[in-house]
CSV table of C-alpha atoms and ligand atoms in Angstrom, one decimal:
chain,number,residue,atom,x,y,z
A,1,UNK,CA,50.8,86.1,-14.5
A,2,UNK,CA,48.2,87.3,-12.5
A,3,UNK,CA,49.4,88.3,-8.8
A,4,UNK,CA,47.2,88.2,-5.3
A,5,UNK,CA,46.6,92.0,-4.5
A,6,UNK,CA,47.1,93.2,-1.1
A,7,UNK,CA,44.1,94.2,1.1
A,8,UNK,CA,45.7,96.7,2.8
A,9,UNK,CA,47.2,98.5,-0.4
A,10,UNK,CA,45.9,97.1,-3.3
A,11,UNK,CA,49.4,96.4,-4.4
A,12,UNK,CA,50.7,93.1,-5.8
A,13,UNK,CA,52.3,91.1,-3.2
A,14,UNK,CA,54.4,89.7,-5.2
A,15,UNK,CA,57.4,91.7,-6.4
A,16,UNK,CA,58.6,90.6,-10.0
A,17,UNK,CA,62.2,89.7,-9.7
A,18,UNK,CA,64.4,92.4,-11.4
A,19,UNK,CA,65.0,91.2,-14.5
A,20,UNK,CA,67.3,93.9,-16.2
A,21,UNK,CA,71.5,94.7,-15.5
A,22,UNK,CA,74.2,96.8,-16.0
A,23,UNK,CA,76.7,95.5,-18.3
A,24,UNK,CA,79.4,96.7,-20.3
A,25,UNK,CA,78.4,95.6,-24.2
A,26,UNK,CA,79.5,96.0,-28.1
A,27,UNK,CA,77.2,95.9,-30.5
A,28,UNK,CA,79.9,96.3,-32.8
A,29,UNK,CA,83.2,95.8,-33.8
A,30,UNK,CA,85.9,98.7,-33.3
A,31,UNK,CA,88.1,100.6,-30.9
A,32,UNK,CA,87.7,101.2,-27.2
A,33,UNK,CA,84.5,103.6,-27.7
A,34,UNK,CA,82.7,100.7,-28.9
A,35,UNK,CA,82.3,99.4,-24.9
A,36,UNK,CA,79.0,100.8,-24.1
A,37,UNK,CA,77.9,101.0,-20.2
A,38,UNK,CA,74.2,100.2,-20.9
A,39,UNK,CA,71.2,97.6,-19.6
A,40,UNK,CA,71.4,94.1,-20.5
A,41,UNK,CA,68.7,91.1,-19.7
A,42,UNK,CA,70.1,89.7,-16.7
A,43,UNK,CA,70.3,86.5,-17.5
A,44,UNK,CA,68.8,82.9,-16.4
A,45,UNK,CA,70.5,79.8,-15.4
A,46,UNK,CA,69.5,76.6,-17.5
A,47,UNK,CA,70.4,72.9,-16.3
A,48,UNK,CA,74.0,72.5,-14.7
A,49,UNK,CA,74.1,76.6,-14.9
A,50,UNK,CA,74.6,79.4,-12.0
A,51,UNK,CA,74.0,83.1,-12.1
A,52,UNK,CA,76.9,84.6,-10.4
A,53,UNK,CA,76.9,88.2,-8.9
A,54,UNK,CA,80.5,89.1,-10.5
A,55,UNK,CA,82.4,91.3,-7.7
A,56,UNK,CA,85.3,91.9,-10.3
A,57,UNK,CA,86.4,90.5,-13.7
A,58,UNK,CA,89.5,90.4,-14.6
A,59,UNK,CA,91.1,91.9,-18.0
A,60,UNK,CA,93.3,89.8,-20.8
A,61,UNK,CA,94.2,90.4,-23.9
A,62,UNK,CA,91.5,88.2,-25.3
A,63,UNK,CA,89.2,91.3,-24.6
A,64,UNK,CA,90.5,93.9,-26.9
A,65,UNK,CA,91.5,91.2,-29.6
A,66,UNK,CA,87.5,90.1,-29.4
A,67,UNK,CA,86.0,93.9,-29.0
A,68,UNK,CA,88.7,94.5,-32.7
A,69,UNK,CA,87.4,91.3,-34.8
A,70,UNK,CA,90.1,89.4,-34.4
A,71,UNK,CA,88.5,86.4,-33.0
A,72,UNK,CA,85.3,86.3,-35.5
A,73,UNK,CA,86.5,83.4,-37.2
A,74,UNK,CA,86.6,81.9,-34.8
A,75,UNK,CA,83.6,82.4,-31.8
A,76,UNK,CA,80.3,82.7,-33.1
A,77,UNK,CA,79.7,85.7,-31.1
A,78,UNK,CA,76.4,87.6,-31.5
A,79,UNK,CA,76.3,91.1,-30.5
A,80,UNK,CA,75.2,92.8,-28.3
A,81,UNK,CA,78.2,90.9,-26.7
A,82,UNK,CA,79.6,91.1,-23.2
A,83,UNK,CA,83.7,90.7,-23.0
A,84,UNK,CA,85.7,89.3,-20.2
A,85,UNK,CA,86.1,86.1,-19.7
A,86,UNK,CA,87.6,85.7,-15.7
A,87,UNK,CA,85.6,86.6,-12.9
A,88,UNK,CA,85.5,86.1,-9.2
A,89,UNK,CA,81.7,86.5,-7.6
A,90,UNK,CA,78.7,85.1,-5.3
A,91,UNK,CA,76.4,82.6,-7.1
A,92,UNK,CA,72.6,84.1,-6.7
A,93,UNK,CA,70.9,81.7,-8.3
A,94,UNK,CA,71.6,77.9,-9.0
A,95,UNK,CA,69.9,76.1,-12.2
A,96,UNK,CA,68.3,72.5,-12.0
A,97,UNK,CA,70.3,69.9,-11.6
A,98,UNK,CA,73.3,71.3,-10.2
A,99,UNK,CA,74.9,69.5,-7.5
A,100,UNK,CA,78.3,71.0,-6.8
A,101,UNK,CA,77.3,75.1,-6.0
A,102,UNK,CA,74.8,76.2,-3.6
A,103,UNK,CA,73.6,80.1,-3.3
A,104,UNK,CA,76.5,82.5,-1.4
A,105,UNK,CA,79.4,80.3,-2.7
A,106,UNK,CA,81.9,82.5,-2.9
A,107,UNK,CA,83.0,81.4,-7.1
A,108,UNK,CA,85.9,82.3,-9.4
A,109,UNK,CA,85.8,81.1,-13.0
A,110,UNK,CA,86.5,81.3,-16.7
A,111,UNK,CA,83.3,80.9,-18.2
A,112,UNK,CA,83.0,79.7,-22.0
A,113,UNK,CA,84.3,82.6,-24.5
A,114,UNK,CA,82.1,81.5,-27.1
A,115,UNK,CA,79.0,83.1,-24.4
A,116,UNK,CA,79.0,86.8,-22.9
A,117,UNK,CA,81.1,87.6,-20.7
A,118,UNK,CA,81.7,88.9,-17.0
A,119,UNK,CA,81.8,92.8,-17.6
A,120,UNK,CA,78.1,92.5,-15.9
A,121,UNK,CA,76.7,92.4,-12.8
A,122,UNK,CA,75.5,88.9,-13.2
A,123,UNK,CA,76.8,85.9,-15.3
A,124,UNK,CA,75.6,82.5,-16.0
A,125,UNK,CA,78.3,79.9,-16.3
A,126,UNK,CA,78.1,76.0,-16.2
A,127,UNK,CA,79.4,75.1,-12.8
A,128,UNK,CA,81.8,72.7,-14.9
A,129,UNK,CA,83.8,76.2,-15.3
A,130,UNK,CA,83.6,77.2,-11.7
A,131,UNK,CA,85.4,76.7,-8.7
A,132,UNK,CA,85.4,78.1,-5.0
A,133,UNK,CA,87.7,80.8,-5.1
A,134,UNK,CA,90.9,81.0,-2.6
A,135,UNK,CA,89.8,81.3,0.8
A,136,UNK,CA,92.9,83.9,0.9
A,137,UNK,CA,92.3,86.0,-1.4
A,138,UNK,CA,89.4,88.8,-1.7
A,139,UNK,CA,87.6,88.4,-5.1
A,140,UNK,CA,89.4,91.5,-6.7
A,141,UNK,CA,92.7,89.9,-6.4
A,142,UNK,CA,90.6,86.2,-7.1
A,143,UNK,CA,89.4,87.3,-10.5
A,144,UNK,CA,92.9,87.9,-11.6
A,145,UNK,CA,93.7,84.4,-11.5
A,146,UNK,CA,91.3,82.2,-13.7
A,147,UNK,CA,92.5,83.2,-17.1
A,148,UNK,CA,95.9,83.1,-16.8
A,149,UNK,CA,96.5,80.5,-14.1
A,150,UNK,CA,94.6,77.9,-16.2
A,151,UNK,CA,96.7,79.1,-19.4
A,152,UNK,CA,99.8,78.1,-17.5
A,153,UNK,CA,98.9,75.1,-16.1
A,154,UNK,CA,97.5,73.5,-19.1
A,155,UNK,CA,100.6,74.6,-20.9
A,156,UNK,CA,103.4,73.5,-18.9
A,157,UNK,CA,101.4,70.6,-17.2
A,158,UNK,CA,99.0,69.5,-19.4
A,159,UNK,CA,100.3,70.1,-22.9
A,160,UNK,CA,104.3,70.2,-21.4
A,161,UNK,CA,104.3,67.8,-19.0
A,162,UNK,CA,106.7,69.6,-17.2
A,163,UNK,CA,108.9,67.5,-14.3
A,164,UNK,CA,110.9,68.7,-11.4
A,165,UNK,CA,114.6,69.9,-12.2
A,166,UNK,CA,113.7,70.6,-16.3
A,167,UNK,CA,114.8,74.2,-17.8
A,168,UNK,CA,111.9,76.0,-18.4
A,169,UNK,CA,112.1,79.8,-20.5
A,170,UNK,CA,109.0,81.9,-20.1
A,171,UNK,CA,108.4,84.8,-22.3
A,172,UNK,CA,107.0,87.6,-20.3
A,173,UNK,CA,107.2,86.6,-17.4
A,174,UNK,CA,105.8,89.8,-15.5
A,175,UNK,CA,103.2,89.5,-18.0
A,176,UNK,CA,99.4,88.2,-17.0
A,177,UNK,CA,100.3,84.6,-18.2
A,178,UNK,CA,103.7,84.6,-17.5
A,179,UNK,CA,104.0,85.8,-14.1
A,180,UNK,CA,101.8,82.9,-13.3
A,181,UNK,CA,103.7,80.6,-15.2
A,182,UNK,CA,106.5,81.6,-13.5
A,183,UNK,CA,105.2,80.8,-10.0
A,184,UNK,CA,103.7,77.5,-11.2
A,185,UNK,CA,106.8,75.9,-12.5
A,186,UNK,CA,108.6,76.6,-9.6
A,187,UNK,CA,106.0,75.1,-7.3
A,188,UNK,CA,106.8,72.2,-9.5
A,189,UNK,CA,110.5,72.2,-8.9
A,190,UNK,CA,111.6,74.0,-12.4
A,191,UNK,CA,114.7,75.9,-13.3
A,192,UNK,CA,113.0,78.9,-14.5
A,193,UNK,CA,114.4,81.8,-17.4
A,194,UNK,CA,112.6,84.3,-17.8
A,195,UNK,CA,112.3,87.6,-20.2
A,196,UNK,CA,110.8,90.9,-19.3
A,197,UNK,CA,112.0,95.0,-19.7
A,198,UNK,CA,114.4,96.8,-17.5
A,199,UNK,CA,111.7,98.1,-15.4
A,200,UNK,CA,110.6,94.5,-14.4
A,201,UNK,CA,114.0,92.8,-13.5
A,202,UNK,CA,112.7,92.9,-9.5
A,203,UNK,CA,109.7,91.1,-10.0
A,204,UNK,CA,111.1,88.7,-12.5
A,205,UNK,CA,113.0,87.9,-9.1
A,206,UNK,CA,110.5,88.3,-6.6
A,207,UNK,CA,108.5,85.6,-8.3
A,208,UNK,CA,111.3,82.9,-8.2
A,209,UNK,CA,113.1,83.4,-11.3
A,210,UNK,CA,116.4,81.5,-11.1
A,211,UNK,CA,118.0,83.6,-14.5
A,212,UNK,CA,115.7,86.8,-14.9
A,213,UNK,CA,116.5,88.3,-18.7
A,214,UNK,CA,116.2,91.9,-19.7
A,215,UNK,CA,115.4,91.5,-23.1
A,216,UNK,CA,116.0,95.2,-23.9
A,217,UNK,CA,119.5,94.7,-22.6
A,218,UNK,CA,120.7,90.7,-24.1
A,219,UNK,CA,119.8,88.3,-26.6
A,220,UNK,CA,117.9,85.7,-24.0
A,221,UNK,CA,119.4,83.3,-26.7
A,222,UNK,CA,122.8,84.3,-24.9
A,223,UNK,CA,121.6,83.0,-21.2
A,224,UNK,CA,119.0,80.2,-22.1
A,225,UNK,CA,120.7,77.5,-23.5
A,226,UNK,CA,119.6,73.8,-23.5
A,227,UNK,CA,116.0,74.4,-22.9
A,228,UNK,CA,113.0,71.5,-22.2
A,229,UNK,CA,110.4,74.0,-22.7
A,230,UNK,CA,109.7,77.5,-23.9
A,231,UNK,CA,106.8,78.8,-23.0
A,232,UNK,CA,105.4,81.6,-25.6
A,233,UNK,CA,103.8,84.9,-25.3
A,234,UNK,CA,104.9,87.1,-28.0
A,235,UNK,CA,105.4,85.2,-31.2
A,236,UNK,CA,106.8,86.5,-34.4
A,237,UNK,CA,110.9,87.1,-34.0
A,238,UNK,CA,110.7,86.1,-30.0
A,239,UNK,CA,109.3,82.6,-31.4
A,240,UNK,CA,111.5,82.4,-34.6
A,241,UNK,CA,114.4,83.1,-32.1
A,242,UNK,CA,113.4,80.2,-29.3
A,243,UNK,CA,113.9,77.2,-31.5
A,244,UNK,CA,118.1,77.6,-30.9
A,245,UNK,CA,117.3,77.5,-27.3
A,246,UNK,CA,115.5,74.2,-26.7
A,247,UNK,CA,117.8,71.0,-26.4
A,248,UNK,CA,117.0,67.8,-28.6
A,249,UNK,CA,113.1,66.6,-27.5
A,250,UNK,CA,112.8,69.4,-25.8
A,251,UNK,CA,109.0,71.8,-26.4
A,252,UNK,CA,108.0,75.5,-27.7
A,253,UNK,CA,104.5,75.7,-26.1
A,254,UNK,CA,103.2,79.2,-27.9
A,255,UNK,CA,100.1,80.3,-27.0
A,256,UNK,CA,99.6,83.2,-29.5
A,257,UNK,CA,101.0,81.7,-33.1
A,258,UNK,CA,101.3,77.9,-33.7
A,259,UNK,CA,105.2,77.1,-34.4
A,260,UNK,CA,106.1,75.2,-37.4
A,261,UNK,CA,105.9,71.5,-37.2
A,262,UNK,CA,108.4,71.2,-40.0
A,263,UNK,CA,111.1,73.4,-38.1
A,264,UNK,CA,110.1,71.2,-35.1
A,265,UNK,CA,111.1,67.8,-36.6
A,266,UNK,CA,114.1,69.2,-38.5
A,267,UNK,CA,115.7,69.8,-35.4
A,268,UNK,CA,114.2,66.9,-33.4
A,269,UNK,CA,112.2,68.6,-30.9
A,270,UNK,CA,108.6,69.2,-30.2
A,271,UNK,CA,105.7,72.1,-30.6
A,272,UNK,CA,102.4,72.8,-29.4
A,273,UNK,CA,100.0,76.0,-30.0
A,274,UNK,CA,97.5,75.7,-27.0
A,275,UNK,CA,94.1,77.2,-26.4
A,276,UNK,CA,93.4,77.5,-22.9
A,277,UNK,CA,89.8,76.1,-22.2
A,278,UNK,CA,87.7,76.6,-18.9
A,279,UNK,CA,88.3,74.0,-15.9
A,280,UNK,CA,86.5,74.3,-12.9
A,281,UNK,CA,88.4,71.3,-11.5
A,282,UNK,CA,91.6,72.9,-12.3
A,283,UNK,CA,90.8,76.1,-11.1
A,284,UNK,CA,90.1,74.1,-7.6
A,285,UNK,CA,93.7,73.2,-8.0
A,286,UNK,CA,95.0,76.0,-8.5
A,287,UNK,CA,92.8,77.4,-5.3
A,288,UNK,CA,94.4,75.4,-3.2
A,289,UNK,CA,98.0,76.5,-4.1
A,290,UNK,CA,97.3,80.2,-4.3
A,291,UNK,CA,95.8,79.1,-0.4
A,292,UNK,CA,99.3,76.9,0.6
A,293,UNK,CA,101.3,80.7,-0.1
A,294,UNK,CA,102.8,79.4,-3.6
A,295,UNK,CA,100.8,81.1,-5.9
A,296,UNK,CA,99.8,85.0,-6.1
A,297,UNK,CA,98.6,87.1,-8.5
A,298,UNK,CA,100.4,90.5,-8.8
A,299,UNK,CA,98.0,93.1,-10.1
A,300,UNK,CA,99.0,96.2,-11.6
A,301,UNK,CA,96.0,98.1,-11.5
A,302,UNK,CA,92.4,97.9,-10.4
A,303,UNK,CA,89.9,100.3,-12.0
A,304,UNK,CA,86.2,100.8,-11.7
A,305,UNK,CA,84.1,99.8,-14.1
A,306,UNK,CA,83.4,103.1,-15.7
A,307,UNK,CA,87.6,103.2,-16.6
A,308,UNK,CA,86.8,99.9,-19.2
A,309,UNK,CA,88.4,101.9,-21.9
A,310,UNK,CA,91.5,102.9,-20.1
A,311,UNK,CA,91.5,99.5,-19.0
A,312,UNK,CA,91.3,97.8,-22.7
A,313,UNK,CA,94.1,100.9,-23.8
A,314,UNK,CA,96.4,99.5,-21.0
A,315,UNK,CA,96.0,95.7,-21.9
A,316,UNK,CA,96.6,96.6,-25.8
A,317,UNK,CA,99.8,98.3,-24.6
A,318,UNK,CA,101.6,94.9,-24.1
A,319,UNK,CA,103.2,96.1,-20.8
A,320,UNK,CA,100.9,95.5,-18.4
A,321,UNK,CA,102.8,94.2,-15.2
A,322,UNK,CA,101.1,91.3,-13.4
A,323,UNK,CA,97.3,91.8,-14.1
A,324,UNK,CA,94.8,94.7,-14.4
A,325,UNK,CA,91.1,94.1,-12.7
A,326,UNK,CA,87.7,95.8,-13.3
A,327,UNK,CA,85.8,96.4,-10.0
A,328,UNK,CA,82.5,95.1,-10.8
A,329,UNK,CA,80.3,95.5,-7.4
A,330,UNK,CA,80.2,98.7,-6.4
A,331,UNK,CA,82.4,99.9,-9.2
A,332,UNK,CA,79.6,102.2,-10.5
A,333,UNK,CA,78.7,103.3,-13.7
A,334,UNK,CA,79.6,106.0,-15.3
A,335,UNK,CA,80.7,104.9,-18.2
A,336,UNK,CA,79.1,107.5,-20.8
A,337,UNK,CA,79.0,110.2,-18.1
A,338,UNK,CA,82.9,109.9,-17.7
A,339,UNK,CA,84.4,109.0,-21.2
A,340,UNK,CA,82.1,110.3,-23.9
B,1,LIG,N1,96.1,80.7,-26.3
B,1,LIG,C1,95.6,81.0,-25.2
B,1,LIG,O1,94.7,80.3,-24.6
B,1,LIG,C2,96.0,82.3,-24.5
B,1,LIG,C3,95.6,82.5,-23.1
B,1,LIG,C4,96.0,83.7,-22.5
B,1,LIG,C5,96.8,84.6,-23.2
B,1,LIG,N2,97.1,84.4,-24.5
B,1,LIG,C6,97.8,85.4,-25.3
B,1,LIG,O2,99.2,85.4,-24.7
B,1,LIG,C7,99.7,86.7,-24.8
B,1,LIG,C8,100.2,87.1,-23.4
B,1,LIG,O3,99.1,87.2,-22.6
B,1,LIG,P1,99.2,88.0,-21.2
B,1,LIG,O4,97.9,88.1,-20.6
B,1,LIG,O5,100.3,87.4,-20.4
B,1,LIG,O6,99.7,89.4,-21.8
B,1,LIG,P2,100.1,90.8,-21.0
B,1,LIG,O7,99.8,90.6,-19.6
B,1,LIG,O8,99.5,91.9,-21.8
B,1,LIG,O9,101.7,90.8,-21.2
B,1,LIG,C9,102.4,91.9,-20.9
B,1,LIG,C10,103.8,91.7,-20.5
B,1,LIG,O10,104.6,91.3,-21.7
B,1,LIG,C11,105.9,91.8,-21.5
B,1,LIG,N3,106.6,91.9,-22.8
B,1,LIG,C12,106.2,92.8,-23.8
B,1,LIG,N4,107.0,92.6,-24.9
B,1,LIG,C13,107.9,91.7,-24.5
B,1,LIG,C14,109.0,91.0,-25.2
B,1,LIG,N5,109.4,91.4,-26.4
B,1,LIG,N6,109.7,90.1,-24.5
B,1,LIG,C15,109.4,89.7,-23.3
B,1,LIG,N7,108.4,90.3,-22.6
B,1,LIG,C16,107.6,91.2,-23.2
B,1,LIG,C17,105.7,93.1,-20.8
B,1,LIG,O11,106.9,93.3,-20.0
B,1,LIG,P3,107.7,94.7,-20.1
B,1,LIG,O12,106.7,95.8,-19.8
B,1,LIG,O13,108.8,94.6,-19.1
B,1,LIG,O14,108.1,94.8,-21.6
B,1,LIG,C18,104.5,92.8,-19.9
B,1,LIG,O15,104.8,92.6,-18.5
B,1,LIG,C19,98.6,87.5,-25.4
B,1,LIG,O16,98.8,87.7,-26.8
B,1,LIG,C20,97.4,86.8,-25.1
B,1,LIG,O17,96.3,87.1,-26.0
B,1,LIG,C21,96.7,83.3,-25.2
């Protein structure tokens, strides 16, 4: 493209839009040194798209068990690949035809986890996976909501159907999921259980849990009895152990390992595995009950993004209390100069 030149200084008038970002990218599979701190093609928004500027991302689980292979069979991923899917940011640039999102919307979203990701300073997402973020909450604490809110609602609303006064047991429940969950089905009028360490007994309380559970301490099999649903976050014995819990038609929602439909009808109730898919008209509303004072995310750490490895080691850990957040604007990058 050939640009007018300036009389004055002979310099193009135009200034090319910059079309390169920092981002945080694999280009292969492996261990926490294979997040790379590098430039990436800022990307362009096609029909129904927006660019956000990503202010934070939050961090799940999903990350590490995509940067390890786990997920290959699954998501045609192409490297080099971004991670993290939940972000809260500023949309920069609106595509054609878009009708809900202007420029300087203030945005939080889970974009599709088949695409890249939000460890980037800019993201294109399909404003069917955004929403306006909570007025009340800055986007650090924002971005620790998409992932994990919508994995609870669609599992106890959705997939559940869960209905005021029913006993609910949620595994986890300081977890990223769970502490959510937690706060949701009590905002729906549940009796909730909940399990978590020693350590977490005062927030299982905090958040509203009716019968907190130390499940270093009792068998939750020995307080939750006659169950409608069991929400689960851990799988293997924790899930082989839930079935005596639930009463007859009652439902073990797991989100990490489908249950056994044959164990299901044996003893007359009902299962569901559930994949959490992104919403942006859920995600509205669940803005407007973290904005009524009912919902709030408790994060357990925020680091910069230069700390994405520690962040990763944490989240593999399985004891992460509430949520941990990467601060994306202004979070510098370091990355090589502070890890390698
Ligand atoms: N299917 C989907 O769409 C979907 C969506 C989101 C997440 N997930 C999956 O769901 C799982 C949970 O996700 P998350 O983000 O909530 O994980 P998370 O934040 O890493 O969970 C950590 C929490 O788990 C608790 N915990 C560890 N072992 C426990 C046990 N045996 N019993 C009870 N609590 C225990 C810990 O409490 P203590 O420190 O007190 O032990 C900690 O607070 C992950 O595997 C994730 O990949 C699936």
């Amino acid at each position: 493209m050939v640009f007018p030149k300036s009389p004055v200084l002979g310099r193009s008038l135009f200034i090319e839009k910059k079309v390169t970002m920092k981002a945080i990218q694999i280009h292969n599979y492996g261990g926490p040194e294979v997040l790379k701190y590098e430039d990436a093609p800022r990307p362009k928004p096609q029909a129904g798209e927006v660019v956000v500027r990503v202010h934070a991302a939050g961090v799940n689980p999903i990350d590490w068990k995509v940067r390890e292979g786990h997920m290959k069979d699954f998501w045609p991923h192409k490297f080099p690949l971004i991670l993290g899917w939940d972000l809260s940011g500023v949309v920069e640039e609106v595509g054609p035809r878009v009708s809900q999102f202007k420029i300087g919307d203030e945005v939080y979203s889970i974009p599709d986890p088949t695409r890249n990701g939000a460890y980037a300073d800019y993201i294109v997402v399909r404003e069917s996976e955004c929403s306006l973020k909570p007025n009340s909450l800055h986007h650090i604490r924002a971005a620790a909501v998409p992932l994990a809110a919508l994995t609870a609602w669609q599992s106890l609303f959705d997939t559940a159907q869960l209905q005021p006064g029913q006993r609910v047991l949620i595994h986890a429940g300081s977890g990223g999921v769970g502490h959510l969950a937690v706060q949701l089905a009590k905002w729906k009028g549940a009796y909730v259980f909940a399990t978590a360490s020693t350590k977490n007994q005062d927030l299982l309380r905090e958040l509203g849990v009716d019968e907190p559970i130390d499940y270093t301490q009792q068998r939750f099999e020995n307080v939750a009895r006659n169950i409608d649903i069991v929400l689960d976050t851990i799988g293997g014995e924790t899930q082989e152990r839930s079935w005596s819990v639930l009463k007859k038609g009652g439902n073990l929602v797991s989100l990490v390992q489908p249950p056994s439909e044959e164990k299901a009808k044996e003893l007359g109730v009902r299962t569901a595995f559930v994949a959490g898919h992104p919403s942006g008209a859920q995600l509205a509303e669940i803005a407007k009950i973290v904005d009524s004072g009912k919902l709030a995310p408790v994060i357990d750490r925020i680091l910069p993004f230069s700390e994405v490895r520690r962040a990763h080691e944490l989240s593999q850990s399985g004891h992460t209390r509430g949520k941990i957040v990467l601060r994306v604007k202004n979070g510098d990058g370091t990355l090589e100069r502070k890890q390698s």
